[in-house]
Structures are given as C-alpha cells and as structure tokens.
PDB file of N, CA and C in Angstrom:
ATOM      1  N   MET A   1       4.732 -10.106  -0.713  1.00 62.00           N
ATOM      2  CA  MET A   1       4.248  -8.942  -1.755  1.00 62.00           C
ATOM      3  C   MET A   1       5.236  -8.247  -2.104  1.00 62.00           C
ATOM      4  N   SER A   2       5.296  -7.786  -3.222  1.00 87.00           N
ATOM      5  CA  SER A   2       6.141  -7.112  -3.939  1.00 87.00           C
ATOM      6  C   SER A   2       5.916  -5.604  -4.278  1.00 87.00           C
ATOM      7  N   LEU A   3       6.915  -4.692  -4.750  1.00 93.00           N
ATOM      8  CA  LEU A   3       6.291  -3.189  -4.850  1.00 93.00           C
ATOM      9  C   LEU A   3       5.485  -3.237  -6.135  1.00 93.00           C
ATOM     10  N   GLU A   4       5.381  -4.088  -6.966  1.00 95.00           N
ATOM     11  CA  GLU A   4       4.327  -4.103  -8.109  1.00 95.00           C
ATOM     12  C   GLU A   4       2.851  -4.179  -7.637  1.00 95.00           C
ATOM     13  N   GLU A   5       2.908  -5.219  -6.342  1.00 94.00           N
ATOM     14  CA  GLU A   5       1.589  -5.241  -5.671  1.00 94.00           C
ATOM     15  C   GLU A   5       1.264  -4.076  -4.753  1.00 94.00           C
ATOM     16  N   ALA A   6       2.315  -3.302  -4.345  1.00 96.00           N
ATOM     17  CA  ALA A   6       1.956  -2.283  -3.651  1.00 96.00           C
ATOM     18  C   ALA A   6       1.515  -1.036  -4.706  1.00 96.00           C
ATOM     19  N   SER A   7       1.944  -1.112  -5.944  1.00 97.00           N
ATOM     20  CA  SER A   7       1.555  -0.098  -6.588  1.00 97.00           C
ATOM     21  C   SER A   7       0.128  -0.531  -7.273  1.00 97.00           C
ATOM     22  N   ARG A   8      -0.291  -1.793  -7.537  1.00 97.00           N
ATOM     23  CA  ARG A   8      -1.621  -2.247  -7.614  1.00 97.00           C
ATOM     24  C   ARG A   8      -2.641  -1.814  -6.544  1.00 97.00           C
ATOM     25  N   GLN A   9      -2.214  -2.056  -5.222  1.00 97.00           N
ATOM     26  CA  GLN A   9      -3.078  -1.740  -4.123  1.00 97.00           C
ATOM     27  C   GLN A   9      -3.302  -0.173  -4.069  1.00 97.00           C
ATOM     28  N   LEU A  10      -2.319   0.783  -4.379  1.00 98.00           N
ATOM     29  CA  LEU A  10      -2.546   2.053  -4.457  1.00 98.00           C
ATOM     30  C   LEU A  10      -3.487   2.626  -5.347  1.00 98.00           C
ATOM     31  N   GLU A  11      -3.301   1.885  -6.767  1.00 98.00           N
ATOM     32  CA  GLU A  11      -4.247   2.102  -7.745  1.00 98.00           C
ATOM     33  C   GLU A  11      -5.713   1.839  -7.087  1.00 98.00           C
ATOM     34  N   ALA A  12      -5.702   0.592  -6.653  1.00 98.00           N
ATOM     35  CA  ALA A  12      -7.129   0.304  -6.504  1.00 98.00           C
ATOM     36  C   ALA A  12      -7.554   1.088  -5.375  1.00 98.00           C
ATOM     37  N   ALA A  13      -6.879   1.734  -4.167  1.00 98.00           N
ATOM     38  CA  ALA A  13      -7.173   2.623  -3.254  1.00 98.00           C
ATOM     39  C   ALA A  13      -7.659   3.815  -3.846  1.00 98.00           C
ATOM     40  N   ILE A  14      -6.816   4.395  -5.007  1.00 98.00           N
ATOM     41  CA  ILE A  14      -7.395   5.818  -5.443  1.00 98.00           C
ATOM     42  C   ILE A  14      -8.893   5.488  -6.365  1.00 98.00           C
ATOM     43  N   HIS A  15      -8.892   4.380  -6.743  1.00 98.00           N
ATOM     44  CA  HIS A  15     -10.211   3.802  -7.503  1.00 98.00           C
ATOM     45  C   HIS A  15     -11.441   4.066  -6.452  1.00 98.00           C
ATOM     46  N   ASP A  16     -11.074   3.240  -5.495  1.00 98.00           N
ATOM     47  CA  ASP A  16     -12.232   3.180  -4.239  1.00 98.00           C
ATOM     48  C   ASP A  16     -12.499   4.550  -3.657  1.00 98.00           C
ATOM     49  N   ALA A  17     -11.357   5.225  -3.373  1.00 98.00           N
ATOM     50  CA  ALA A  17     -11.626   6.670  -3.139  1.00 98.00           C
ATOM     51  C   ALA A  17     -12.496   7.607  -3.962  1.00 98.00           C
ATOM     52  N   ARG A  18     -12.216   7.454  -5.125  1.00 98.00           N
ATOM     53  CA  ARG A  18     -13.316   8.223  -6.187  1.00 98.00           C
ATOM     54  C   ARG A  18     -14.605   7.735  -6.240  1.00 98.00           C
ATOM     55  N   VAL A  19     -14.780   6.450  -5.962  1.00 98.00           N
ATOM     56  CA  VAL A  19     -16.079   5.981  -6.084  1.00 98.00           C
ATOM     57  C   VAL A  19     -16.723   6.534  -4.825  1.00 98.00           C
ATOM     58  N   SER A  20     -16.039   6.364  -3.640  1.00 98.00           N
ATOM     59  CA  SER A  20     -16.722   6.790  -2.310  1.00 98.00           C
ATOM     60  C   SER A  20     -16.968   8.674  -2.595  1.00 98.00           C
ATOM     61  N   PHE A  21     -16.039   9.186  -3.120  1.00 98.00           N
ATOM     62  CA  PHE A  21     -16.462  10.545  -3.450  1.00 98.00           C
ATOM     63  C   PHE A  21     -17.670  10.828  -4.054  1.00 98.00           C
ATOM     64  N   ASP A  22     -17.777  10.036  -5.275  1.00 98.00           N
ATOM     65  CA  ASP A  22     -19.101  10.099  -5.731  1.00 98.00           C
ATOM     66  C   ASP A  22     -20.151   9.787  -5.308  1.00 98.00           C
ATOM     67  N   CYS A  23     -20.217   8.722  -4.578  1.00 98.00           N
ATOM     68  CA  CYS A  23     -21.245   8.151  -3.900  1.00 98.00           C
ATOM     69  C   CYS A  23     -21.706   9.266  -2.810  1.00 98.00           C
ATOM     70  N   ILE A  24     -20.802   9.784  -2.088  1.00 98.00           N
ATOM     71  CA  ILE A  24     -21.174  10.918  -1.265  1.00 98.00           C
ATOM     72  C   ILE A  24     -21.933  11.904  -1.894  1.00 98.00           C
ATOM     73  N   LEU A  25     -21.520  12.505  -3.191  1.00 98.00           N
ATOM     74  CA  LEU A  25     -22.178  13.579  -3.964  1.00 98.00           C
ATOM     75  C   LEU A  25     -23.478  13.000  -4.286  1.00 98.00           C
ATOM     76  N   LEU A  26     -23.715  11.491  -4.498  1.00 98.00           N
ATOM     77  CA  LEU A  26     -25.168  11.151  -4.766  1.00 98.00           C
ATOM     78  C   LEU A  26     -26.116  10.948  -3.525  1.00 98.00           C
ATOM     79  N   GLU A  27     -25.060  10.986  -2.454  1.00 98.00           N
ATOM     80  CA  GLU A  27     -25.877  10.699  -1.236  1.00 98.00           C
ATOM     81  C   GLU A  27     -26.195   9.272  -0.975  1.00 98.00           C
ATOM     82  N   GLU A  28     -25.569   8.580  -1.560  1.00 98.00           N
ATOM     83  CA  GLU A  28     -25.447   6.906  -1.497  1.00 98.00           C
ATOM     84  C   GLU A  28     -24.483   6.823  -0.526  1.00 98.00           C
ATOM     85  N   LEU A  29     -24.870   7.079   0.827  1.00 98.00           N
ATOM     86  CA  LEU A  29     -23.672   6.889   2.176  1.00 98.00           C
ATOM     87  C   LEU A  29     -23.519   5.514   2.441  1.00 98.00           C
ATOM     88  N   ASP A  30     -24.347   4.448   2.276  1.00 98.00           N
ATOM     89  CA  ASP A  30     -23.722   3.129   2.388  1.00 98.00           C
ATOM     90  C   ASP A  30     -22.710   2.790   1.725  1.00 98.00           C
ATOM     91  N   ARG A  31     -22.821   2.927   0.462  1.00 98.00           N
ATOM     92  CA  ARG A  31     -21.839   2.628  -0.538  1.00 98.00           C
ATOM     93  C   ARG A  31     -20.714   3.495  -0.477  1.00 98.00           C
ATOM     94  N   ALA A  32     -20.568   4.965  -0.261  1.00 98.00           N
ATOM     95  CA  ALA A  32     -19.517   5.712   0.134  1.00 98.00           C
ATOM     96  C   ALA A  32     -18.799   5.100   1.185  1.00 98.00           C
ATOM     97  N   HIS A  33     -19.597   4.783   2.216  1.00 98.00           N
ATOM     98  CA  HIS A  33     -18.601   3.920   3.282  1.00 98.00           C
ATOM     99  C   HIS A  33     -17.979   2.803   3.055  1.00 98.00           C
ATOM    100  N   THR A  34     -18.600   1.795   2.455  1.00 98.00           N
ATOM    101  CA  THR A  34     -18.154   0.790   1.882  1.00 98.00           C
ATOM    102  C   THR A  34     -16.882   0.881   1.170  1.00 98.00           C
ATOM    103  N   ASN A  35     -16.717   1.907   0.218  1.00 98.00           N
ATOM    104  CA  ASN A  35     -15.621   2.126  -0.763  1.00 98.00           C
ATOM    105  C   ASN A  35     -14.519   2.788   0.054  1.00 98.00           C
ATOM    106  N   ALA A  36     -14.802   3.561   1.034  1.00 98.00           N
ATOM    107  CA  ALA A  36     -14.055   4.441   1.890  1.00 98.00           C
ATOM    108  C   ALA A  36     -13.178   3.238   2.792  1.00 98.00           C
ATOM    109  N   ILE A  37     -13.628   2.174   3.219  1.00 98.00           N
ATOM    110  CA  ILE A  37     -13.286   1.084   4.057  1.00 98.00           C
ATOM    111  C   ILE A  37     -12.405   0.334   3.167  1.00 98.00           C
ATOM    112  N   THR A  38     -12.864  -0.085   1.665  1.00 98.00           N
ATOM    113  CA  THR A  38     -12.056  -0.537   0.667  1.00 98.00           C
ATOM    114  C   THR A  38     -10.660   0.273   0.343  1.00 98.00           C
ATOM    115  N   ALA A  39     -11.019   1.327   0.383  1.00 98.00           N
ATOM    116  CA  ALA A  39      -9.665   2.102   0.013  1.00 98.00           C
ATOM    117  C   ALA A  39      -8.517   2.008   1.089  1.00 98.00           C
ATOM    118  N   ARG A  40      -8.865   2.250   2.309  1.00 98.00           N
ATOM    119  CA  ARG A  40      -8.201   2.212   3.320  1.00 98.00           C
ATOM    120  C   ARG A  40      -7.585   0.630   3.420  1.00 98.00           C
ATOM    121  N   ALA A  41      -8.110  -0.205   3.213  1.00 98.00           N
ATOM    122  CA  ALA A  41      -7.548  -1.689   3.396  1.00 98.00           C
ATOM    123  C   ALA A  41      -6.656  -1.678   2.223  1.00 98.00           C
ATOM    124  N   ALA A  42      -6.806  -1.307   0.801  1.00 98.00           N
ATOM    125  CA  ALA A  42      -5.640  -1.231  -0.006  1.00 98.00           C
ATOM    126  C   ALA A  42      -4.666  -0.244   0.360  1.00 98.00           C
ATOM    127  N   VAL A  43      -4.878   0.883   0.867  1.00 98.00           N
ATOM    128  CA  VAL A  43      -3.661   1.738   1.414  1.00 98.00           C
ATOM    129  C   VAL A  43      -2.952   0.822   2.470  1.00 98.00           C
ATOM    130  N   ASP A  44      -3.563   0.243   3.361  1.00 98.00           N
ATOM    131  CA  ASP A  44      -2.814  -0.546   4.373  1.00 98.00           C
ATOM    132  C   ASP A  44      -1.889  -1.668   3.755  1.00 98.00           C
ATOM    133  N   ALA A  45      -2.704  -2.318   2.762  1.00 97.00           N
ATOM    134  CA  ALA A  45      -1.696  -3.410   2.104  1.00 97.00           C
ATOM    135  C   ALA A  45      -0.606  -2.941   1.336  1.00 97.00           C
ATOM    136  N   ALA A  46      -0.803  -1.584   0.705  1.00 97.00           N
ATOM    137  CA  ALA A  46       0.500  -1.068  -0.193  1.00 97.00           C
ATOM    138  C   ALA A  46       1.419  -0.875   0.854  1.00 97.00           C
ATOM    139  N   GLU A  47       1.052  -0.293   2.117  1.00 97.00           N
ATOM    140  CA  GLU A  47       2.020  -0.011   3.149  1.00 97.00           C
ATOM    141  C   GLU A  47       2.968  -0.946   3.620  1.00 97.00           C
ATOM    142  N   GLN A  48       1.971  -2.138   3.928  1.00 96.00           N
ATOM    143  CA  GLN A  48       2.604  -3.226   4.417  1.00 96.00           C
ATOM    144  C   GLN A  48       3.809  -3.933   3.192  1.00 96.00           C
ATOM    145  N   ALA A  49       3.164  -3.940   2.261  1.00 95.00           N
ATOM    146  CA  ALA A  49       4.215  -4.539   0.901  1.00 95.00           C
ATOM    147  C   ALA A  49       5.549  -3.532   1.233  1.00 95.00           C
ATOM    148  N   ILE A  50       5.560  -2.216   1.105  1.00 96.00           N
ATOM    149  CA  ILE A  50       6.578  -1.263   1.159  1.00 96.00           C
ATOM    150  C   ILE A  50       7.461  -1.274   2.306  1.00 96.00           C
ATOM    151  N   ARG A  51       6.844  -1.771   3.428  1.00 96.00           N
ATOM    152  CA  ARG A  51       7.590  -1.800   4.780  1.00 96.00           C
ATOM    153  C   ARG A  51       8.396  -3.093   4.592  1.00 96.00           C
ATOM    154  N   VAL A  52       7.597  -4.654   4.167  1.00 95.00           N
ATOM    155  CA  VAL A  52       8.457  -5.418   3.907  1.00 95.00           C
ATOM    156  C   VAL A  52       9.524  -5.275   2.995  1.00 95.00           C
ATOM    157  N   GLU A  53       9.587  -4.574   1.819  1.00 94.00           N
ATOM    158  CA  GLU A  53      10.646  -4.519   1.109  1.00 94.00           C
ATOM    159  C   GLU A  53      11.665  -3.525   1.611  1.00 94.00           C
ATOM    160  N   LEU A  54      11.289  -2.656   2.379  1.00 95.00           N
ATOM    161  CA  LEU A  54      12.222  -1.750   2.853  1.00 95.00           C
ATOM    162  C   LEU A  54      13.127  -2.748   3.917  1.00 95.00           C
ATOM    163  N   GLU A  55      12.577  -3.432   4.792  1.00 95.00           N
ATOM    164  CA  GLU A  55      13.078  -4.425   5.849  1.00 95.00           C
ATOM    165  C   GLU A  55      13.965  -5.434   4.981  1.00 95.00           C
ATOM    166  N   ARG A  56      13.690  -5.870   3.808  1.00 94.00           N
ATOM    167  CA  ARG A  56      14.337  -6.865   3.207  1.00 94.00           C
ATOM    168  C   ARG A  56      15.647  -6.162   2.544  1.00 94.00           C
ATOM    169  N   ARG A  57      15.522  -5.050   1.926  1.00 94.00           N
ATOM    170  CA  ARG A  57      16.576  -4.112   1.633  1.00 94.00           C
ATOM    171  C   ARG A  57      17.629  -3.698   2.806  1.00 94.00           C
ATOM    172  N   THR A  58      17.175  -3.304   3.644  1.00 95.00           N
ATOM    173  CA  THR A  58      18.065  -3.160   4.909  1.00 95.00           C
ATOM    174  C   THR A  58      18.984  -4.312   5.393  1.00 95.00           C
ATOM    175  N   ALA A  59      17.957  -5.573   5.435  1.00 94.00           N
ATOM    176  CA  ALA A  59      18.774  -6.612   5.514  1.00 94.00           C
ATOM    177  C   ALA A  59      20.034  -7.039   4.731  1.00 94.00           C
ATOM    178  N   GLU A  60      19.678  -6.832   3.720  1.00 92.00           N
ATOM    179  CA  GLU A  60      20.556  -7.300   2.640  1.00 92.00           C
ATOM    180  C   GLU A  60      21.845  -6.134   2.535  1.00 92.00           C
ATOM    181  N   GLU A  61      21.595  -4.893   2.782  1.00 90.00           N
ATOM    182  CA  GLU A  61      22.662  -4.083   3.080  1.00 90.00           C
ATOM    183  C   GLU A  61      23.592  -4.280   4.364  1.00 90.00           C
ATOM    184  N   THR A  62      22.775  -4.725   5.347  1.00 89.00           N
ATOM    185  CA  THR A  62      23.631  -5.296   6.565  1.00 89.00           C
ATOM    186  C   THR A  62      24.308  -6.663   6.240  1.00 89.00           C
ATOM    187  N   ASP A  63      23.721  -7.461   5.561  1.00 88.00           N
ATOM    188  CA  ASP A  63      24.551  -8.543   5.311  1.00 88.00           C
ATOM    189  C   ASP A  63      25.744  -8.358   4.293  1.00 88.00           C
ATOM    190  N   LYS A  64      25.800  -7.365   3.614  1.00 86.00           N
ATOM    191  CA  LYS A  64      26.676  -7.147   2.933  1.00 86.00           C
ATOM    192  C   LYS A  64      27.762  -6.417   3.543  1.00 86.00           C
ATOM    193  N   GLU A  65      27.430  -5.366   4.399  1.00 84.00           N
ATOM    194  CA  GLU A  65      28.388  -4.766   5.087  1.00 84.00           C
ATOM    195  C   GLU A  65      29.177  -5.785   5.981  1.00 84.00           C
ATOM    196  N   GLU A  66      28.487  -6.714   6.581  1.00 85.00           N
ATOM    197  CA  GLU A  66      29.037  -7.574   7.372  1.00 85.00           C
ATOM    198  C   GLU A  66      30.048  -8.549   6.637  1.00 85.00           C
ATOM    199  N   ALA A  67      29.577  -9.243   5.425  1.00 88.00           N
ATOM    200  CA  ALA A  67      30.470  -9.623   4.693  1.00 88.00           C
ATOM    201  C   ALA A  67      31.803  -8.870   4.437  1.00 88.00           C
ATOM    202  N   ASP A  68      31.646  -7.838   4.068  1.00 85.00           N
ATOM    203  CA  ASP A  68      32.652  -6.780   3.459  1.00 85.00           C
ATOM    204  C   ASP A  68      33.599  -6.477   4.657  1.00 85.00           C
ATOM    205  N   SER A  69      33.147  -6.488   5.792  1.00 81.00           N
ATOM    206  CA  SER A  69      33.974  -6.107   7.023  1.00 81.00           C
ATOM    207  C   SER A  69      35.042  -7.118   7.434  1.00 81.00           C
ATOM    208  N   PRO A  70      36.298  -6.521   7.705  1.00 78.00           N
ATOM    209  CA  PRO A  70      37.268  -7.526   8.236  1.00 78.00           C
ATOM    210  C   PRO A  70      37.060  -8.157   9.751  1.00 78.00           C
ATOM    211  N   ASP A  71      37.265  -9.270   9.868  1.00 65.00           N
ATOM    212  CA  ASP A  71      37.078  -9.859  11.160  1.00 65.00           C
ATOM    213  C   ASP A  71      37.971  -9.565  12.248  1.00 65.00           C
TER     214      ASP A  71
END
C-alpha cells in the first residue's frame, strides 16, 4: 500500500462516517451500523498503509547509516 492509498482510505472513512451520522438522524440504525463498520475498516487500512511506509523509511535510514558508517 502507498500513502496515496492511505489518503483514499481516509477519504472513504470520512464519507462512510458522514453517511452513518445521517442514517442515525434518520433512525436507519442498521444502515448507520454498516457504514460505521466500513468507516472503521477504512481507517484501519489507512493506518496499516502509513505504518508500512514508516517502517520502510526507517529501514532505508538504517541501511543508509550502516553504509555511511566506517567499519
């Protein structure tokens, strides 16, 4: 996953959260519940994508530091 994917997932989460909010106001609780679950799944996917990118960057920095250090 990329940071672009994380951004898309967060946009989807925002949308689903808004739909869930509206459904609550309309007392469509089943639909509100479904959208709350999909919003949470999108947030989890975004968090995972960000974590993977952070780990990749940390590994790159470590590799660079090791290459630059004298033996």
